[in-house]
Every structure is written in structure tokens, then in C-alpha cells.
PDB file of C-alpha atoms in Angstrom:
ATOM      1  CA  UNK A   1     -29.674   7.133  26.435  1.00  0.00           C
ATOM      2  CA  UNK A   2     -27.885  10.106  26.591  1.00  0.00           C
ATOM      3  CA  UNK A   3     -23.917  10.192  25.369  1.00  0.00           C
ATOM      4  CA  UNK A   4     -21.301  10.773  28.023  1.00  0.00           C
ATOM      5  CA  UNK A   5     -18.124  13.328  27.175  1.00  0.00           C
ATOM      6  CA  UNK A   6     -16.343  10.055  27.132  1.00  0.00           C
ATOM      7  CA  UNK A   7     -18.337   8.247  24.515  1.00  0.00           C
ATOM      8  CA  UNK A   8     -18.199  11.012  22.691  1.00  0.00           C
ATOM      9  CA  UNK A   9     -14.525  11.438  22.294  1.00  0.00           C
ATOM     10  CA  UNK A  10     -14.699   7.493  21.642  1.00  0.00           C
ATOM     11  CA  UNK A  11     -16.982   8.459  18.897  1.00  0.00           C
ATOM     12  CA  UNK A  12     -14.787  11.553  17.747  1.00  0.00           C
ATOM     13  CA  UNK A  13     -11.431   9.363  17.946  1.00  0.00           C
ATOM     14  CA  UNK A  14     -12.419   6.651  16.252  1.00  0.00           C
ATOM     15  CA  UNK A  15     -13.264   8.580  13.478  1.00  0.00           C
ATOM     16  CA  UNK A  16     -10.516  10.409  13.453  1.00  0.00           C
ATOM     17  CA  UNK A  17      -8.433   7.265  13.844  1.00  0.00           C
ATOM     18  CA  UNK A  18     -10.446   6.140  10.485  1.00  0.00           C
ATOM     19  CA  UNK A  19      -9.771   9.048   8.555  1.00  0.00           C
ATOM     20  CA  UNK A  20      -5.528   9.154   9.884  1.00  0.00           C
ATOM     21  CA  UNK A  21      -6.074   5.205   8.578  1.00  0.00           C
ATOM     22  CA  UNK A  22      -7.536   6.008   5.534  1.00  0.00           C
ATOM     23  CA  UNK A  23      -5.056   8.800   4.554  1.00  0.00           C
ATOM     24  CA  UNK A  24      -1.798   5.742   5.237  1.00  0.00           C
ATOM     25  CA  UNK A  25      -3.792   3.788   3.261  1.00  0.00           C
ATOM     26  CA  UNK A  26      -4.024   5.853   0.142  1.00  0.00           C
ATOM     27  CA  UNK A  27      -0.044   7.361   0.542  1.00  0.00           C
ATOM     28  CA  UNK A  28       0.940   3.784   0.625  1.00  0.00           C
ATOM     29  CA  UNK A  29      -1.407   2.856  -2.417  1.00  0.00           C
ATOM     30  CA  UNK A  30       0.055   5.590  -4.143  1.00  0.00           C
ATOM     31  CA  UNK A  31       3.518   3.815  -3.787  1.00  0.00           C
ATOM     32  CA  UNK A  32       2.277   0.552  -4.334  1.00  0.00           C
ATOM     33  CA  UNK A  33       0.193   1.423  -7.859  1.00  0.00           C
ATOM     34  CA  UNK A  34       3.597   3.374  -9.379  1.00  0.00           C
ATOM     35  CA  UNK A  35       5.340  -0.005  -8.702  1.00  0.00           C
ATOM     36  CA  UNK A  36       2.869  -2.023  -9.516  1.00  0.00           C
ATOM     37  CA  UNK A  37       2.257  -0.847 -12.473  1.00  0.00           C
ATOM     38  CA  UNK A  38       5.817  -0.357 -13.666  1.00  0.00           C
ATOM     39  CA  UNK A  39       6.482  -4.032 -13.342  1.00  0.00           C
ATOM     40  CA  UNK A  40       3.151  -5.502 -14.898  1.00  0.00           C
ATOM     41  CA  UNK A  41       3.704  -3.105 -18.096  1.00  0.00           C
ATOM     42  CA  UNK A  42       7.462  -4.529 -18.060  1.00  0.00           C
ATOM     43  CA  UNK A  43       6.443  -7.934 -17.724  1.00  0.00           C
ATOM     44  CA  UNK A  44       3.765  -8.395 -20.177  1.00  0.00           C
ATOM     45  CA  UNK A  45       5.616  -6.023 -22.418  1.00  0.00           C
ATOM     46  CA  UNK A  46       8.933  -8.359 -22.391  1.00  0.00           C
ATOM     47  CA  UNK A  47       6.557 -11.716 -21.955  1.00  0.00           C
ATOM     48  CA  UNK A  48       7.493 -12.552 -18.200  1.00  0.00           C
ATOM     49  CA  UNK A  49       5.501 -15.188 -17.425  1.00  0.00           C
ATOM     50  CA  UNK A  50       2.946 -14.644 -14.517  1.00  0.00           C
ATOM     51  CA  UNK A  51       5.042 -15.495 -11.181  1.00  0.00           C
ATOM     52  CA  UNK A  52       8.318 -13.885 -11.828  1.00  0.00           C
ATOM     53  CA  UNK A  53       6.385 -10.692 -13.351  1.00  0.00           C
ATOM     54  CA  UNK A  54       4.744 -10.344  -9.648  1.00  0.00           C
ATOM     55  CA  UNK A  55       7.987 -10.641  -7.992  1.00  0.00           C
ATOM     56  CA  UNK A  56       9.308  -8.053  -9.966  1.00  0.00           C
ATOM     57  CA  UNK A  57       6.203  -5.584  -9.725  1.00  0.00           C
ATOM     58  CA  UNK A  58       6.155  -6.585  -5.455  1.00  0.00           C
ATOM     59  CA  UNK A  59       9.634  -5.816  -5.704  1.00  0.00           C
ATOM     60  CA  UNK A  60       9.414  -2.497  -7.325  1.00  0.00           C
ATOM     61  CA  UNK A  61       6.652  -1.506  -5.223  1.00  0.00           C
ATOM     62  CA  UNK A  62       8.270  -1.696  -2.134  1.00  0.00           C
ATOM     63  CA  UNK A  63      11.376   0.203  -3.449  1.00  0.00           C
ATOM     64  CA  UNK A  64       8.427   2.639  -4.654  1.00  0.00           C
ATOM     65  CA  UNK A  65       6.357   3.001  -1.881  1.00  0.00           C
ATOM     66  CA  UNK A  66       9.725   3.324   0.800  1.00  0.00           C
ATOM     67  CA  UNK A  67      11.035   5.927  -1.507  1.00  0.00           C
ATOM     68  CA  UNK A  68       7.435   8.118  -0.870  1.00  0.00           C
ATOM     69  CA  UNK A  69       7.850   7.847   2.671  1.00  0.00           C
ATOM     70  CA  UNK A  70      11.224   7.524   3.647  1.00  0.00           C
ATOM     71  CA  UNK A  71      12.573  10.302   1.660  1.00  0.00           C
ATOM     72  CA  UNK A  72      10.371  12.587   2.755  1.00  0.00           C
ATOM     73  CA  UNK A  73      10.342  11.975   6.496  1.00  0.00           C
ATOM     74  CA  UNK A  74      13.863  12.698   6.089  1.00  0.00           C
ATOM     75  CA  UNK A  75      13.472  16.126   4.298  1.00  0.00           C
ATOM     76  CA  UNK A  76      11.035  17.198   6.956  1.00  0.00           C
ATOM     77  CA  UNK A  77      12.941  15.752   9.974  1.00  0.00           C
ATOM     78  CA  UNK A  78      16.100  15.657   9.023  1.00  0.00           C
ATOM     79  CA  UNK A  79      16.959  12.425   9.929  1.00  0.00           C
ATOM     80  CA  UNK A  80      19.520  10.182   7.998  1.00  0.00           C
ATOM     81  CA  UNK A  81      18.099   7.480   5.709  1.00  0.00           C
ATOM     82  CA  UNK A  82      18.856   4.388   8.229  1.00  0.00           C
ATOM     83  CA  UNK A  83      17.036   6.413  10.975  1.00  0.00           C
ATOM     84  CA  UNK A  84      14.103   7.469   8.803  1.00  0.00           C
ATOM     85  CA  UNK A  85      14.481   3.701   7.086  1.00  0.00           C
ATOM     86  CA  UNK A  86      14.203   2.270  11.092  1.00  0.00           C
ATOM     87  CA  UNK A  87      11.048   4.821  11.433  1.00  0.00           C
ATOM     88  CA  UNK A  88       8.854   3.364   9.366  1.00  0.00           C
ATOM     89  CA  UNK A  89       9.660  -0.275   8.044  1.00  0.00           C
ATOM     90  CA  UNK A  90       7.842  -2.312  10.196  1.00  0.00           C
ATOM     91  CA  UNK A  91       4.269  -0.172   8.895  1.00  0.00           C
ATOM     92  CA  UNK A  92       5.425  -0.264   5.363  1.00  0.00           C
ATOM     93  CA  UNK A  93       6.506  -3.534   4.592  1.00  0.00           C
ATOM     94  CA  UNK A  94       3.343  -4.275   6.052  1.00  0.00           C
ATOM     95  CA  UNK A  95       0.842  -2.423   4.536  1.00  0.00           C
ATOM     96  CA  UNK A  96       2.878  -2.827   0.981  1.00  0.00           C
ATOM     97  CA  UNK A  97       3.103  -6.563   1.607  1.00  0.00           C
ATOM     98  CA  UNK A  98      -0.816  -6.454   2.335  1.00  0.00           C
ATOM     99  CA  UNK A  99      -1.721  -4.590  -0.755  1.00  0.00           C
ATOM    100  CA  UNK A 100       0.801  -6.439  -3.387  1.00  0.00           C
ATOM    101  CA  UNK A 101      -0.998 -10.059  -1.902  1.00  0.00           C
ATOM    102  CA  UNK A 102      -4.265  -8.890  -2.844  1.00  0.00           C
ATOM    103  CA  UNK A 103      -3.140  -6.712  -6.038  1.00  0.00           C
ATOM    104  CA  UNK A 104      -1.332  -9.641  -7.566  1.00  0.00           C
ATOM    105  CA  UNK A 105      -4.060 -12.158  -6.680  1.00  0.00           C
ATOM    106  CA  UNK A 106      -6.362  -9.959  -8.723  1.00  0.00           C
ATOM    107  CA  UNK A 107      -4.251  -9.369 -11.704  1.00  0.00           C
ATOM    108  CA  UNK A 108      -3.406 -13.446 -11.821  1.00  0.00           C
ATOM    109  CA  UNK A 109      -6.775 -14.574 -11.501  1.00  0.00           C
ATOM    110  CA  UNK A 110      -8.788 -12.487 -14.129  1.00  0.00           C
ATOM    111  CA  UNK A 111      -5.948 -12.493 -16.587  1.00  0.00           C
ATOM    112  CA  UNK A 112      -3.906  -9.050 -16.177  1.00  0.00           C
ATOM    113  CA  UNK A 113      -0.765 -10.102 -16.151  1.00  0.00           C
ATOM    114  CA  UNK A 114      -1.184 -12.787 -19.190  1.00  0.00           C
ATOM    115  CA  UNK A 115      -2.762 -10.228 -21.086  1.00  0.00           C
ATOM    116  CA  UNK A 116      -0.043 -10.101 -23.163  1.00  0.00           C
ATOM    117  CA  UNK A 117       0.166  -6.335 -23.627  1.00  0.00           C
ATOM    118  CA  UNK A 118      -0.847  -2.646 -21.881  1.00  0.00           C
ATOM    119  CA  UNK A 119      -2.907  -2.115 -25.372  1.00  0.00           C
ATOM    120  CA  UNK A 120      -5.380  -5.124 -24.053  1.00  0.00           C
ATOM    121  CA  UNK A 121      -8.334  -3.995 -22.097  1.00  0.00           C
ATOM    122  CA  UNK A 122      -7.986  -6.967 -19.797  1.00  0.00           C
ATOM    123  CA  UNK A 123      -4.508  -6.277 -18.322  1.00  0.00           C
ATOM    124  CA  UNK A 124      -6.185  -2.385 -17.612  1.00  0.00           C
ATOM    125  CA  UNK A 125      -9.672  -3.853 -16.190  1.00  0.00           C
ATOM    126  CA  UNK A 126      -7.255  -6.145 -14.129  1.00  0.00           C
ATOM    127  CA  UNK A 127      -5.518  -3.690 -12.569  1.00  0.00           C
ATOM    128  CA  UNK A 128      -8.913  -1.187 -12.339  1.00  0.00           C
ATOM    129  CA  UNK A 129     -10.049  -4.052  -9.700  1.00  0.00           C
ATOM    130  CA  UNK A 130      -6.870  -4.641  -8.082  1.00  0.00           C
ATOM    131  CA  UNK A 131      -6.294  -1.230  -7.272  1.00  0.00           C
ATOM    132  CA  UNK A 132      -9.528  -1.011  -4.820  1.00  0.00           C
ATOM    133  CA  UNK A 133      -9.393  -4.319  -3.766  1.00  0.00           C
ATOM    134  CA  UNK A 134      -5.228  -3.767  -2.111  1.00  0.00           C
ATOM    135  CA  UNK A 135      -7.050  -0.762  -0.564  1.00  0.00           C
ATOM    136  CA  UNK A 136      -9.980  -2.405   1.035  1.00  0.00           C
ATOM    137  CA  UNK A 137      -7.573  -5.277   2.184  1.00  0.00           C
ATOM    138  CA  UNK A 138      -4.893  -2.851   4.049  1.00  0.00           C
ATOM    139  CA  UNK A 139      -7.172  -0.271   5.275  1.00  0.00           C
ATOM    140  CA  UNK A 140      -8.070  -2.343   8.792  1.00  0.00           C
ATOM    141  CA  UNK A 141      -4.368  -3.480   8.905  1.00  0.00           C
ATOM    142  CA  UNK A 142      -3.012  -0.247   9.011  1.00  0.00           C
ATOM    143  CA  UNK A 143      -5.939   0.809  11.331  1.00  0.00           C
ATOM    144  CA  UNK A 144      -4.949  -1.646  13.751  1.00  0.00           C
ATOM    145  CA  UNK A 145      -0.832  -0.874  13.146  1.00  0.00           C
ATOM    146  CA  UNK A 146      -1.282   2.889  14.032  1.00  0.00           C
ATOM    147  CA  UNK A 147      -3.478   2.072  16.927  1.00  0.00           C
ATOM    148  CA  UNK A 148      -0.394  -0.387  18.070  1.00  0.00           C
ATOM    149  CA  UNK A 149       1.862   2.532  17.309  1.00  0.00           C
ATOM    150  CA  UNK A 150       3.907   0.397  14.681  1.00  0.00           C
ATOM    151  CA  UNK A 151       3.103   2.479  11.501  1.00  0.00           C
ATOM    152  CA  UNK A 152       3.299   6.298  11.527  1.00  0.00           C
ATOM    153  CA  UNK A 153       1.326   9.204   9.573  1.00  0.00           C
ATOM    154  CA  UNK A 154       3.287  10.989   7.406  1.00  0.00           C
TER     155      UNK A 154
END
């Protein structure tokens, strides 16, 4: 059966849709891992135990991954921070909530964040699994938050 100009701009915009997903997805990851990381080396550095060290790495990747995209959204548009903050919460928190679930999930359950120290293998293979595994979890959420119009591409 032949393909209709409409199914093929279906075709061409859902791909595209993909690909704008995709490219959220990794910006936000990037936020997410710098955070992430920063509090998991802090916590089994100092010898947090498990729950408060995943607060603190949640915490500092949200303050991580709204400082990639608010700052910037204000340098290019040049709005204020509460007007670039207003932009884009909704998608962040979101997406960054999303990925720190799944990421801390990971790290708890095979041992990353009692590893006891960066210098273990296990807090490093930990984190090597969590990293894909936020991905894979917010990729269809922030699919289906651009395609509702409540996250933006940067």
C-alpha cells in the first residue's frame, strides 16, 4: 500500500520528535550525572549512609541540571532567572526526578553507594549501569512532555 504525503510527514515527525526527545534526554542526563556523581563520591567518601547520600546526590542534581538549562536560556533570551526558572520547571523537575528514581535505585541495589569508596570498582560499575538505565527510563517521558508542550528544547 502506497504511503500518503500525510503518513509520510507522520513518519518524518515522529522521528524527528524522537531525535528532539533524545537530544532533552541526554542535556538533562548531562545535568543529572555531574550531580549525581558529586554527591555519591561525597557520600561514600564521608560514609553517608545509603538514604541520606541519595537525597543529597537528587538534591545536587537538580541544582545541576537547572543550572544547564536555566542559565543558558537566559543568556540566549535574555530573560530574568524567575522567567527562564517559570520556562522550564515543570519539564525539568520531571525528567530529573525520572532519572534520579531510576539512578539511585541502581546504585542502592547493586551496592554503589555502600561501596565505601570511588577507588572500589563496584561504586564505578554501579554508576556505569545507572547512567543508561535514568536514560532509558526518561526518554518516553520527555517524549510525551514535549509532545504536551510542557518541556522545551534547548
Amino acid at each position: 500500500m502506497p504511503l500518503t504525503a500525510a503518513h509520510k510527514h507522520h513518519e518524518t515527525h515522529g522521528a524527528s520528535s524522537l531525535k528532539v526527545a533524545a537530544h532533552a534526554t541526554l542535556h538533562c542526563l548531562i545535568g543529572c550525572v555531574i550531580g549525581e556523581f558529586i554527591g555519591l563520591a561525597i557520600g561514600v567518601t564521608l560514609g553517608i549512609a545509603p538514604y541520606p547520600m541519595m537525597a543529597l546526590s537528587t538534591v545536587l542534581a537538580y541544582i545541576s541540571g537547572f543550572t544547564l538549562t536555566v542559565f543558558p536560556l537566559m543568556r540566549r533570551t535574555g530573560l530574568d532567572f524567575n522567567a527562564a526558572l517559570k520556562a522550564v520547571w515543570i519539564g525539568e523537575a520531571v525528567s530529573i526526578g525520572v532519572m534520579e528514581i531510576v539512578m539511585n535505585f541502581i546504585d542502592y541495589h547493586m551496592g554503589g553507594v555502600r561501596s565505601g569508596s570511588v577507588g572500589n570498582p563496584l561504586f564505578w560499575e554501579a554508576l556505569a549501569a545507572a547512567v543508561p538505565a535514568g536514560y532509558i527510563a526518561a526518554l518516553p517521558v520527555n517524549a510525551w512532555l514535549i509532545g504536551k508542550q510542557m518541556k522545551k528544547c534547548h
